[in-house]
Coordinates of C-alpha atoms and ligand atoms in Angstrom, one line a residue:
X1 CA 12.5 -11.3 25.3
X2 CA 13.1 -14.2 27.5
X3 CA 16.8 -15.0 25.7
X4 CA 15.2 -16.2 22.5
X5 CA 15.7 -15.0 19.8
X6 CA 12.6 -13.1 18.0
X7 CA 10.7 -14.8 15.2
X8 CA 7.9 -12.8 13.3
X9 CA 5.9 -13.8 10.4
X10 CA 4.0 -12.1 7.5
X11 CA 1.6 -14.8 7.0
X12 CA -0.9 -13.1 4.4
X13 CA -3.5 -15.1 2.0
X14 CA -3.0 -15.6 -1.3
X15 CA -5.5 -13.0 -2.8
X16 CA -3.1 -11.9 -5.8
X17 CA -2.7 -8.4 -5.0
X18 CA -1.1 -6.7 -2.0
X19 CA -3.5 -4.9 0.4
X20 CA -1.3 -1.8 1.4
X21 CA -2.5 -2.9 5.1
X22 CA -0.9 -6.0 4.3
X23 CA 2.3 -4.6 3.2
X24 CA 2.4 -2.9 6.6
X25 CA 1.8 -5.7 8.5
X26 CA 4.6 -7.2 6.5
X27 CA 6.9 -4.3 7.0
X28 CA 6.2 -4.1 10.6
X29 CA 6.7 -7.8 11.0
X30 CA 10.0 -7.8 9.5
X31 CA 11.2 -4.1 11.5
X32 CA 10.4 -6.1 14.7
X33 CA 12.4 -9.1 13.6
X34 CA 15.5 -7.2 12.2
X35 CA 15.7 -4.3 15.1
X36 CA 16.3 -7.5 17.3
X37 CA 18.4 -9.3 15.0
X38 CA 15.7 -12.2 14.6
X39 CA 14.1 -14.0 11.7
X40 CA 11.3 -13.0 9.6
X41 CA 9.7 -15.8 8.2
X42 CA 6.4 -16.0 4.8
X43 CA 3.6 -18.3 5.8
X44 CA 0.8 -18.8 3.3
X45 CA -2.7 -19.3 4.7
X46 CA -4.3 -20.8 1.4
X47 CA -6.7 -22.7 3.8
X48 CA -9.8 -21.1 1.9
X49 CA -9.4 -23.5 -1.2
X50 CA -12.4 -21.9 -2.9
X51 CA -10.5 -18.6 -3.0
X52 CA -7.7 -19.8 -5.5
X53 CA -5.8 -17.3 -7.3
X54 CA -4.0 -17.9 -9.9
X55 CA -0.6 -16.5 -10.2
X56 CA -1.2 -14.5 -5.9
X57 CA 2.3 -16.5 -5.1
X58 CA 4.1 -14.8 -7.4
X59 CA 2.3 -11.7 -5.7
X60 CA 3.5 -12.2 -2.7
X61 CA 7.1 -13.1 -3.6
X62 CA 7.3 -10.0 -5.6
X63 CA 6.7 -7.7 -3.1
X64 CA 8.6 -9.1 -0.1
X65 CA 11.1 -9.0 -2.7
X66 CA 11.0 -5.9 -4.9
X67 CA 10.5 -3.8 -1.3
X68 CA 13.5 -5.8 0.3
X69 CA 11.5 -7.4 2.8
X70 CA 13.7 -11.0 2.3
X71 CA 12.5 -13.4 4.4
X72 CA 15.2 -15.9 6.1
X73 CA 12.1 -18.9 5.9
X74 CA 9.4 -19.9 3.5
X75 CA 8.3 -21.6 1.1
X76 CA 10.6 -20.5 -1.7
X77 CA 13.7 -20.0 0.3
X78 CA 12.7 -23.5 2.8
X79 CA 13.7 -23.8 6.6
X80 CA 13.6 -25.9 9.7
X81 CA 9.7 -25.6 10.4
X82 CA 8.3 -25.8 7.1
X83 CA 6.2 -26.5 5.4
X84 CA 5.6 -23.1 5.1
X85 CA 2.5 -23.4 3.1
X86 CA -0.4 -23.9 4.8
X87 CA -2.5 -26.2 2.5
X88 CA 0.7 -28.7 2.8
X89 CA 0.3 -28.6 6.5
X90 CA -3.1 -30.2 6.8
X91 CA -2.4 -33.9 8.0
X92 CA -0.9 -31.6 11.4
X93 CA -3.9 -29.5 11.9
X94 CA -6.1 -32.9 12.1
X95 CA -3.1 -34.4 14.6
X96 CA -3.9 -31.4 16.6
X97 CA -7.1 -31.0 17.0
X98 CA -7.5 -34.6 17.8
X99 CA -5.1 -33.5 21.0
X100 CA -7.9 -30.9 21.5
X101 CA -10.8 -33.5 21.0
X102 CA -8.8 -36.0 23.8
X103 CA -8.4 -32.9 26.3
X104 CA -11.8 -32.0 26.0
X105 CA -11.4 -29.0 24.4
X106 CA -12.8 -29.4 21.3
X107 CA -15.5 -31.6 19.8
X108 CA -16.9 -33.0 16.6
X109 CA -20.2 -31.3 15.5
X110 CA -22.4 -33.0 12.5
X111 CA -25.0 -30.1 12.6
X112 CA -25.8 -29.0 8.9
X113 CA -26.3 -26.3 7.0
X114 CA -29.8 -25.7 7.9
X115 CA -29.2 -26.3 11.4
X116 CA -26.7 -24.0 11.3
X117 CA -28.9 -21.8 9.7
X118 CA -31.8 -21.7 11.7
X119 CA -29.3 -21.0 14.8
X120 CA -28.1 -18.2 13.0
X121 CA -31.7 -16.4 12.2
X122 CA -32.6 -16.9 15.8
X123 CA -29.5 -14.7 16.9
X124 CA -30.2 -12.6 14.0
X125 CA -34.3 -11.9 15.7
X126 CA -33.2 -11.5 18.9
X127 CA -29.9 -9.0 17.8
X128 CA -27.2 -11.4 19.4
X129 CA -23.9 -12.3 17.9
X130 CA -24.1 -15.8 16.4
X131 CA -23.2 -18.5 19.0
X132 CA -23.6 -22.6 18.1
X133 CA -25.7 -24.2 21.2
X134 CA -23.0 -26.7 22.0
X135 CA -25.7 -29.2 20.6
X136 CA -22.9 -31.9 19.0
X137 CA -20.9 -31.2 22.4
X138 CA -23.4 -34.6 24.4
X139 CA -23.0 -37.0 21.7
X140 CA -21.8 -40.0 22.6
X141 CA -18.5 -42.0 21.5
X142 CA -20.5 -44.6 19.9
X143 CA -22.7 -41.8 18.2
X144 CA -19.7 -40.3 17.3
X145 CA -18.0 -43.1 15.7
X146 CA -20.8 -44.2 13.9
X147 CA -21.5 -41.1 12.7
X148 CA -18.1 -40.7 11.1
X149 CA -18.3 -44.5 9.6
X150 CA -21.4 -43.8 7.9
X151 CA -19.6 -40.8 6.4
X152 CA -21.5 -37.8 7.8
X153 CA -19.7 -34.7 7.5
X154 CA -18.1 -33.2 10.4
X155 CA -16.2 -30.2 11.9
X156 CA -14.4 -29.8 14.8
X157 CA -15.0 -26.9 16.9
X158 CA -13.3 -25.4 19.8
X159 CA -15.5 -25.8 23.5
X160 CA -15.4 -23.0 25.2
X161 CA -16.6 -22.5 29.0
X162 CA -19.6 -20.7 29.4
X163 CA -18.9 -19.4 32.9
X164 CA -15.8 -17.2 34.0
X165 CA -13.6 -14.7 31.9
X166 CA -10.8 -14.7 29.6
X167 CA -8.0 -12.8 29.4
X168 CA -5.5 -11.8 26.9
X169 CA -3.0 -9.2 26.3
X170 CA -1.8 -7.1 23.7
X171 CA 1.4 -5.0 23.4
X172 CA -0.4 -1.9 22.2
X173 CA -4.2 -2.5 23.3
X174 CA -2.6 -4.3 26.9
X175 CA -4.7 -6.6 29.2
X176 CA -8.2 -7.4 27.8
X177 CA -11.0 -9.5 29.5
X178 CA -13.9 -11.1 28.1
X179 CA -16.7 -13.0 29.4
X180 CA -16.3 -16.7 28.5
X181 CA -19.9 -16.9 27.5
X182 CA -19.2 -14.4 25.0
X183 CA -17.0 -17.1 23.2
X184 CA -18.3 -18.8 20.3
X185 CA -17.4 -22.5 20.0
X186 CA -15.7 -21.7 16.6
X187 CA -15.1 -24.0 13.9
X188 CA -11.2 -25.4 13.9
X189 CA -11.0 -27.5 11.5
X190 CA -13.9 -27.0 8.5
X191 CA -15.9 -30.0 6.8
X192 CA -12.8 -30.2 4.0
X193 CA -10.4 -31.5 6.5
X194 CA -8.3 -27.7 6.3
X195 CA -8.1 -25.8 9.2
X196 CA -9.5 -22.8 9.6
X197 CA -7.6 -19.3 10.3
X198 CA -8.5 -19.2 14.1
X199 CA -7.0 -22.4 14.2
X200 CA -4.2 -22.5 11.6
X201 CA -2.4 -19.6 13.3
X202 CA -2.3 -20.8 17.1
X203 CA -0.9 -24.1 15.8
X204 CA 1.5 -22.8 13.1
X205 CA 2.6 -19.7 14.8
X206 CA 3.4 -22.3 18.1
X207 CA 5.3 -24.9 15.9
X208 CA 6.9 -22.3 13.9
X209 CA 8.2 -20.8 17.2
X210 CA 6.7 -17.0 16.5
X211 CA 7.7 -14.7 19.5
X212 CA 5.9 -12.1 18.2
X213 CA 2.5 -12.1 16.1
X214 CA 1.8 -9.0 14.1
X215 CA -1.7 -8.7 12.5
X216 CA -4.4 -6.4 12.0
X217 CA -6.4 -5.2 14.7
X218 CA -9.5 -7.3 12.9
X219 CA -8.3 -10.6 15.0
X220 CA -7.9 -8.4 18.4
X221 CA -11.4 -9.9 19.2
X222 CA -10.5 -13.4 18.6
X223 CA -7.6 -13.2 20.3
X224 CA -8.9 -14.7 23.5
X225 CA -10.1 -17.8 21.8
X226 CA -6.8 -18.4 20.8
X227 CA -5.1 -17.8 23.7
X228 CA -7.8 -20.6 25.3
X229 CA -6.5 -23.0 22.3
X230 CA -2.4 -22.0 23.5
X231 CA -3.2 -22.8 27.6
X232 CA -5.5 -26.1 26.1
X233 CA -2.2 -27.2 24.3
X234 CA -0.2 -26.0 27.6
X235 CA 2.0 -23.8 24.9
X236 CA 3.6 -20.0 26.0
X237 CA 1.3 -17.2 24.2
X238 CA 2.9 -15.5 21.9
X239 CA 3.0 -11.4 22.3
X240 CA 1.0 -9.7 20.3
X241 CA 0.4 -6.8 18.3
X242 CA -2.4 -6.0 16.6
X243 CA -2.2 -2.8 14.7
X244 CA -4.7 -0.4 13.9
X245 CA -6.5 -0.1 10.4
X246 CA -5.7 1.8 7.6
X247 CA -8.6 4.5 6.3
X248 CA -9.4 6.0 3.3
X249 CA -11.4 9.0 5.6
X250 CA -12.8 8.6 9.1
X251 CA -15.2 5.9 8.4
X252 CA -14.0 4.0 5.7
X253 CA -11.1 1.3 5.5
X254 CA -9.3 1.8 2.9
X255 CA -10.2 -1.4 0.5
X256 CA -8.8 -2.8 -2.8
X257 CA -12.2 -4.5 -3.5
X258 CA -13.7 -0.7 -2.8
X259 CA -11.0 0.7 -5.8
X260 CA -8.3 2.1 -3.3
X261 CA -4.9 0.9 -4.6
X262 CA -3.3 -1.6 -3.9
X263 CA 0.6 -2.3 -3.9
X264 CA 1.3 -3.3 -7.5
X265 CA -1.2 -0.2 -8.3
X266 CA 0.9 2.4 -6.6
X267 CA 3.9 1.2 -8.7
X268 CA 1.7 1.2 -11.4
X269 CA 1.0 4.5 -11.3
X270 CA 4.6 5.9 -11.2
X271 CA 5.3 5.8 -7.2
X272 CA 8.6 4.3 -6.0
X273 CA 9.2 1.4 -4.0
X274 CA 11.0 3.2 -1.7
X275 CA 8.5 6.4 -1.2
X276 CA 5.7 3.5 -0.3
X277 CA 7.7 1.8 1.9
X278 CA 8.6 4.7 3.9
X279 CA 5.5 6.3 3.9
X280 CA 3.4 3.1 4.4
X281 CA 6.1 2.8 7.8
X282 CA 4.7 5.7 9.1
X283 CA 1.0 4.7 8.6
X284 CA 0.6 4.4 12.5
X285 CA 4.2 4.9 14.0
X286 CA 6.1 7.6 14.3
X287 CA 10.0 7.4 15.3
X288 CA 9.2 10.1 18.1
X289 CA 11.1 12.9 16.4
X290 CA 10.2 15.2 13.0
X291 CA 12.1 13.0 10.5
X292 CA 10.2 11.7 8.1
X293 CA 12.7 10.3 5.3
X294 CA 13.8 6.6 6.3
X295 CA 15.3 4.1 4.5
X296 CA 15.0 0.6 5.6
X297 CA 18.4 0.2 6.9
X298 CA 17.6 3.2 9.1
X299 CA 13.4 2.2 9.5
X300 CA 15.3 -1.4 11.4
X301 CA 17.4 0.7 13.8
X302 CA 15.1 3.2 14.7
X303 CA 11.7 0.8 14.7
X304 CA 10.0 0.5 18.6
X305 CA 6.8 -1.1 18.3
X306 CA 5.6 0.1 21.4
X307 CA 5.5 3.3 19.6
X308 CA 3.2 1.9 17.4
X309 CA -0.7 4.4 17.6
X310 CA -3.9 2.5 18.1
X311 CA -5.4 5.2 16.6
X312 CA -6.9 4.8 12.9
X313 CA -4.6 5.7 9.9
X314 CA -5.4 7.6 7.9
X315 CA -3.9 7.2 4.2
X316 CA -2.7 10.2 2.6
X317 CA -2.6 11.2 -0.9
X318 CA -0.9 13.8 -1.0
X319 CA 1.6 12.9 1.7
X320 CA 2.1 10.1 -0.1
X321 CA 2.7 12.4 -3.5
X322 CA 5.1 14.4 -1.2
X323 CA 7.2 11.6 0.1
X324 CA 7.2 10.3 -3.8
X325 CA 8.6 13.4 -5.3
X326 CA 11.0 13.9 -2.1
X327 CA 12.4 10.4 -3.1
X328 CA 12.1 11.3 -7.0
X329 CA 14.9 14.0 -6.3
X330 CA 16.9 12.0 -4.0
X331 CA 17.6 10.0 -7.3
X332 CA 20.0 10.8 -9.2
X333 CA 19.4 12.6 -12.9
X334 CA 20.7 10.1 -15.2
X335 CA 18.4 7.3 -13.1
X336 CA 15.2 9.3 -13.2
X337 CA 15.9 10.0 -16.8
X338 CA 15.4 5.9 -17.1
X339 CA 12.9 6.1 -15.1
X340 CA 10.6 8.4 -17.1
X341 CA 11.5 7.6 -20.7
X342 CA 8.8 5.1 -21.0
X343 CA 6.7 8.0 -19.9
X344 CA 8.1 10.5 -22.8
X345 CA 8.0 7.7 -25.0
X346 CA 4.1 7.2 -24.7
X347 CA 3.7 11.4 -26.1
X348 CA 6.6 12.0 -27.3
X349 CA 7.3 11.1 -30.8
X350 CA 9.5 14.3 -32.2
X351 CA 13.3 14.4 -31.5
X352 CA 13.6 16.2 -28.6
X353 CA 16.9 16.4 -26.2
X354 CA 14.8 14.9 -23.5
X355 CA 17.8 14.8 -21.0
X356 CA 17.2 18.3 -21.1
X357 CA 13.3 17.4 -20.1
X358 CA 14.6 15.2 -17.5
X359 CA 17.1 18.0 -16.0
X360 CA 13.1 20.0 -16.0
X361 CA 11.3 17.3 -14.1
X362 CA 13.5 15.9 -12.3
X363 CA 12.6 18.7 -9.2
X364 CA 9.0 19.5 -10.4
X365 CA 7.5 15.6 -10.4
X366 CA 5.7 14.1 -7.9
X367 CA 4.5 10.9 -9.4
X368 CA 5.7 9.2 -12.6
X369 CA 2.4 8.4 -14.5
X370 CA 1.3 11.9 -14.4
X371 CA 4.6 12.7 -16.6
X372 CA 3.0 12.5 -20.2
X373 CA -0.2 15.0 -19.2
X374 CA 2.7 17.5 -18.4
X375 CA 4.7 17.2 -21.3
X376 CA 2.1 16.1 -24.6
X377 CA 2.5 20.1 -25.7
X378 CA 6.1 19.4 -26.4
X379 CA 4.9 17.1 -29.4
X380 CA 1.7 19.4 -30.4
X381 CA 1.0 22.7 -29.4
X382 CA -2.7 22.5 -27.9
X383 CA -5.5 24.5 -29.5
X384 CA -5.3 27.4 -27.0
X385 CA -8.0 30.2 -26.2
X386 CA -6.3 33.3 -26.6
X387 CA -7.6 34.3 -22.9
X388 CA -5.2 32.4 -21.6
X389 CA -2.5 35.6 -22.4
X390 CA -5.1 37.5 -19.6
X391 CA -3.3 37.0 -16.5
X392 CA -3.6 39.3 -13.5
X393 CA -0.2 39.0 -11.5
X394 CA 1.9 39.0 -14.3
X395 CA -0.2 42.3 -15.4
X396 CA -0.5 41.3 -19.1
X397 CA -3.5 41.8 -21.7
X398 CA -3.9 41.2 -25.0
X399 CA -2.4 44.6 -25.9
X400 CA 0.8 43.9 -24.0
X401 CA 1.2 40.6 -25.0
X402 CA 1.1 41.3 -28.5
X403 CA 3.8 43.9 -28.5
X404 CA 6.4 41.2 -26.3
X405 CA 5.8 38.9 -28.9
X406 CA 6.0 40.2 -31.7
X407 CA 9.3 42.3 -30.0
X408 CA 10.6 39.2 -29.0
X409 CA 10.1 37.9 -32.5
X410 CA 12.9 39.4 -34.7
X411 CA 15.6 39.0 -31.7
X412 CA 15.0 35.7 -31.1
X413 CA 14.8 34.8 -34.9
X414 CA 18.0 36.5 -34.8
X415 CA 20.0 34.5 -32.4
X416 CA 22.8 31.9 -32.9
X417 CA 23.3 30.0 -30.2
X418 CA 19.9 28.4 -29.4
X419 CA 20.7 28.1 -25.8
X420 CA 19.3 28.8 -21.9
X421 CA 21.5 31.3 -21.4
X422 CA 21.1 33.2 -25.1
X423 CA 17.5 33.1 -24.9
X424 CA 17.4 33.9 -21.3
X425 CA 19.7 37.0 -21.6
X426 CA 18.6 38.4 -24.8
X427 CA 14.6 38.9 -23.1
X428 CA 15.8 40.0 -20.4
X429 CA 17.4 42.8 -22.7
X430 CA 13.9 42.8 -24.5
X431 CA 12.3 43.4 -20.5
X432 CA 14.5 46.4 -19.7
X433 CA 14.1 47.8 -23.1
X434 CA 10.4 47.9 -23.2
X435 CA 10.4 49.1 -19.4
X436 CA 8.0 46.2 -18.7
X437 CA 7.5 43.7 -15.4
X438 CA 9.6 40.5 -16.4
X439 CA 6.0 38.7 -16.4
X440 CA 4.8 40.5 -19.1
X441 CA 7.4 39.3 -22.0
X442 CA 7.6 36.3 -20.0
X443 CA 4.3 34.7 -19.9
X444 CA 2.8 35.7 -23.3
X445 CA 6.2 34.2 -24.3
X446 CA 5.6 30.7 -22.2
X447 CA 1.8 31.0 -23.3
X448 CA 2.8 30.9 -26.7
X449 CA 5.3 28.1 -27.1
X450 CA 3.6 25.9 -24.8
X451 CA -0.5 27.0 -25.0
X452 CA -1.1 26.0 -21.6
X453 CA -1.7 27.4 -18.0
X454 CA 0.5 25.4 -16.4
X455 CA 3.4 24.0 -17.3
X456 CA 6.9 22.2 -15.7
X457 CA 9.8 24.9 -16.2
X458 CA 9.2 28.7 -17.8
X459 CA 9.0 30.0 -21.5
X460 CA 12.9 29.8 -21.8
X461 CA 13.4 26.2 -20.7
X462 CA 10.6 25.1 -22.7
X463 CA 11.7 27.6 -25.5
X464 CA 15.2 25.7 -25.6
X465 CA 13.8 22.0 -25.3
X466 CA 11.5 23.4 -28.3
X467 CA 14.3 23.8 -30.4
X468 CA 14.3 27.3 -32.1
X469 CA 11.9 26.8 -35.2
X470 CA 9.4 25.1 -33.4
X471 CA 9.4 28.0 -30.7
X472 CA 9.4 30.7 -33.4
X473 CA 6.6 29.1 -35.1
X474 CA 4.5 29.1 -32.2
X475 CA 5.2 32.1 -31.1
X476 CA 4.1 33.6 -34.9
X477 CA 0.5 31.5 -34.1
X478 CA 0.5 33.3 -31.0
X479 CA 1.1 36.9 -32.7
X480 CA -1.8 36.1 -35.4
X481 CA -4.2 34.8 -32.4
X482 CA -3.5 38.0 -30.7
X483 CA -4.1 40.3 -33.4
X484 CA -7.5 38.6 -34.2
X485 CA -8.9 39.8 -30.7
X486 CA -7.2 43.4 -30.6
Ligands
LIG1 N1 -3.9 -14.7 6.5 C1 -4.3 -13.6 7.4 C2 -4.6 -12.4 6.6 O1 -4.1 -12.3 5.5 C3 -3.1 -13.4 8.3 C4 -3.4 -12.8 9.6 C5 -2.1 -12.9 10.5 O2 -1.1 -12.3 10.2 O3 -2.2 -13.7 11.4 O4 -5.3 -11.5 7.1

């Protein structure tokens, strides 16, 4: 682009959690820096200073941090345009818009709040967007001045023509033209003396030399205000690209304040790093080809943001569940045995060889936190109807069932080696012996040591993990539960 070398920004607000829409734009941001070899830089809009959060920094460095998103400048890390906090930045936001103020294009409006108000109830009767009447645009210099001796509040707000059109133009959306009277005089710099976003970002974005501004589509419509502040300022507009919204279904956004997770929640809830990244890359892009597993390395050679959809995303669940457990078995054993310990830990209390439970999940998990709902029979068998023995495919009753177990019984009280292969081979005996289906001694078998419908890994896995008393004293409940309902 032009010889220079590309600059992107993740610039999000210090809300304390991580909006998986602003993770994107963050990921995006820092694809488009990296395919080009460019810098990817953090900018914190704190502006609002009545949205405070304690301990959202640390948010924010987390993240770009635990996802491998480093940025090369920032607050933390510094730079050569800093500061790179925007609340540190305001004596250059008031240096600027007095430039604006000396072109013309901007003014100092005292209207008050119930000024403002009453403008905004008349829009609201006659079903108009809000626009401020320009009222504070006449005022004199001497009104001005004395105005702001006598220590009336002000802010400064942009002036927009009211004739002619405006055009802007996006990467993905491409060349859009509005009417200038559609433009509101927005406020640049609030009564506080901080700028607000519409400003902040045309001024930091310029003086932080961004090439390429990646944001949500929610500022596409402002977009031509701030291209009037760049021509104003007689600075190069930078490109943009605005990308489309995340949904929860097709009329909702998906919304931490509405209870859809957030960043740290996923992680909380026993999804990698690594499965959100990827999956959260291909929340509106697609690399033009069925692969669907990326790591980053690969996501920064393979990312073109002009393949980027304007079309809704759509998050989902159970692609995201898929991607998790595809990314689960990628890891090696002994790593997701560290992995889900905690997880054992929290049900488990008996000594189990829960590598062996490990080798089990390890290929049947999709995310982490559902673990110890999958495993809590291992420590106590649950109270079980004996119904559950009634199972169509596997063609077993309570007739059958009884006669497997109590078959299976002596032999297995019998063998040695309490092991996969001995338990596996000597029912498999027991099968051809009673000239049965496999599924009837094998599900009264798994019904009885584990009491449930469903569980990770068949009656001889779960048998072994058991240990052999524990599975033969289950096995004699199941036998007495049985012959209650003959
Ligand atoms: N602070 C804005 C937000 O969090 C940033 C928008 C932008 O990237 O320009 O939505």
């Amino acid at each position: 682009m032009d010889g220079k070398k590309v600059r992107t920004r993740f610039a999000p607000s210090p809300t304390g959690y991580m909006h998986v829409g602003n993770l994107r734009t963050a990921l995006y941001a820092y694809l488009i820096a990296k395919h080009d070899g460019g810098d990817f830089l953090l900018r914190v809009e704190d502006t609002d200073q009545e949205r405070q959060v304690e301990g959202a920094l640390e948010v924010i460095y987390n993240t770009l941090n635990v996802t491998g998103l480093h940025h090369d400048e920032g607050p933390d890390v510094g730079g050569p345009v800093g500061p790179y906090i925007q609340s540190e930045r305001k004596p250059i936001y008031m240096e600027y818009a007095k430039k604006l103020i000396d072109k013309g294009d901007a003014y100092y409006c005292f209207c008050d709040k119930e000024r403002i108000d009453m403008l905004r109830q008349n829009s609201e009767a006659l079903n108009r967007p809000f626009k401020y009447d320009k009222h504070c645009l006449h005022l004199s210099k001497e009104e001005i001045d004395e105005k702001i001796k006598s220590g009336v509040p002000f802010v400064i707000r942009q002036n927009n023509p009211s004739t002619g059109t405006t055009t802007f133009e996006d990467e993905l959306y491409g060349k859009v033209t509005v009417e200038n009277n559609e433009l509101d005089d927005m406020i640049l710099l609030k009564s506080d003396g901080f700028p607000t976003y519409n400003f902040a970002n045309v001024v930091d974005d310029h003086l932080m030399n961004i090439t390429h501004v990646v944001r949500g589509t929610e500022y596409l419509s402002s977009s031509p205000k701030y291209n009037r502040l760049y021509d104003a300022f007689g600075w190069n507009v930078p490109k943009y690209i605005h990308c489309p919204p995340i949904m929860r279904d097709a009329h909702n956004k998906l919304s931490k304040r509405k209870g859809d997770a957030s960043f740290e929640d996923l992680l909380e809830l026993g999804y990698l790093k690594d499965a959100i990244l990827n999956y959260i890359a291909l929340l509106g892009w697609n690399p033009g080809t069925t692969q669907e597993i990326f790591n980053l390395e690969e996501l920064i050679e393979k990312f073109d943001y002009t393949h980027i959809n304007k079309a809704p995303a759509i998050f989902d669940i159970v692609k995201l569940r898929w991607m998790n457990s595809e990314y689960i078995k990628m890891l090696p054993v002994e790593e997701f045995h560290k992995m889900a310990l905690p997880y054992y830990n929290q049900v488990i209390k008996k000594d189990l060889d829960l590598m062996k439970l490990s080798e089990l999940l390890h290929t049947r998990t999709e995310v982490l936190s559902e673990i110890p709902g999958q495993i809590d029979f291992f420590e106590e068998m649950p109270d079980y109807s004996p119904e559950l023995y009634i199972h169509k495919k596997m063609k077993t009753n309570y007739e059958n069932s009884l006669v497997s177990l109590e078959k299976a019984l002596p032999i297995l009280e019998g063998l040695d080696n309490w092991d996969l292969t001995s338990i596996h081979d000597s029912m498999m005996d027991l099968v051809k012996q009673l000239e049965v289906k496999n599924g009837v001694v094998l599900w009264p078998i798994r019904t009885a040591v584990s009491g449930k419908q469903f569980t990770p890994g068949g009656a001889f896995e779960i048998a072994e993990i058991l240990g052999k008393e524990e599975s033969l004293r289950r096995i004699r409940i199941g036998i007495e539960k049985l012959k209650e309902v003959q």
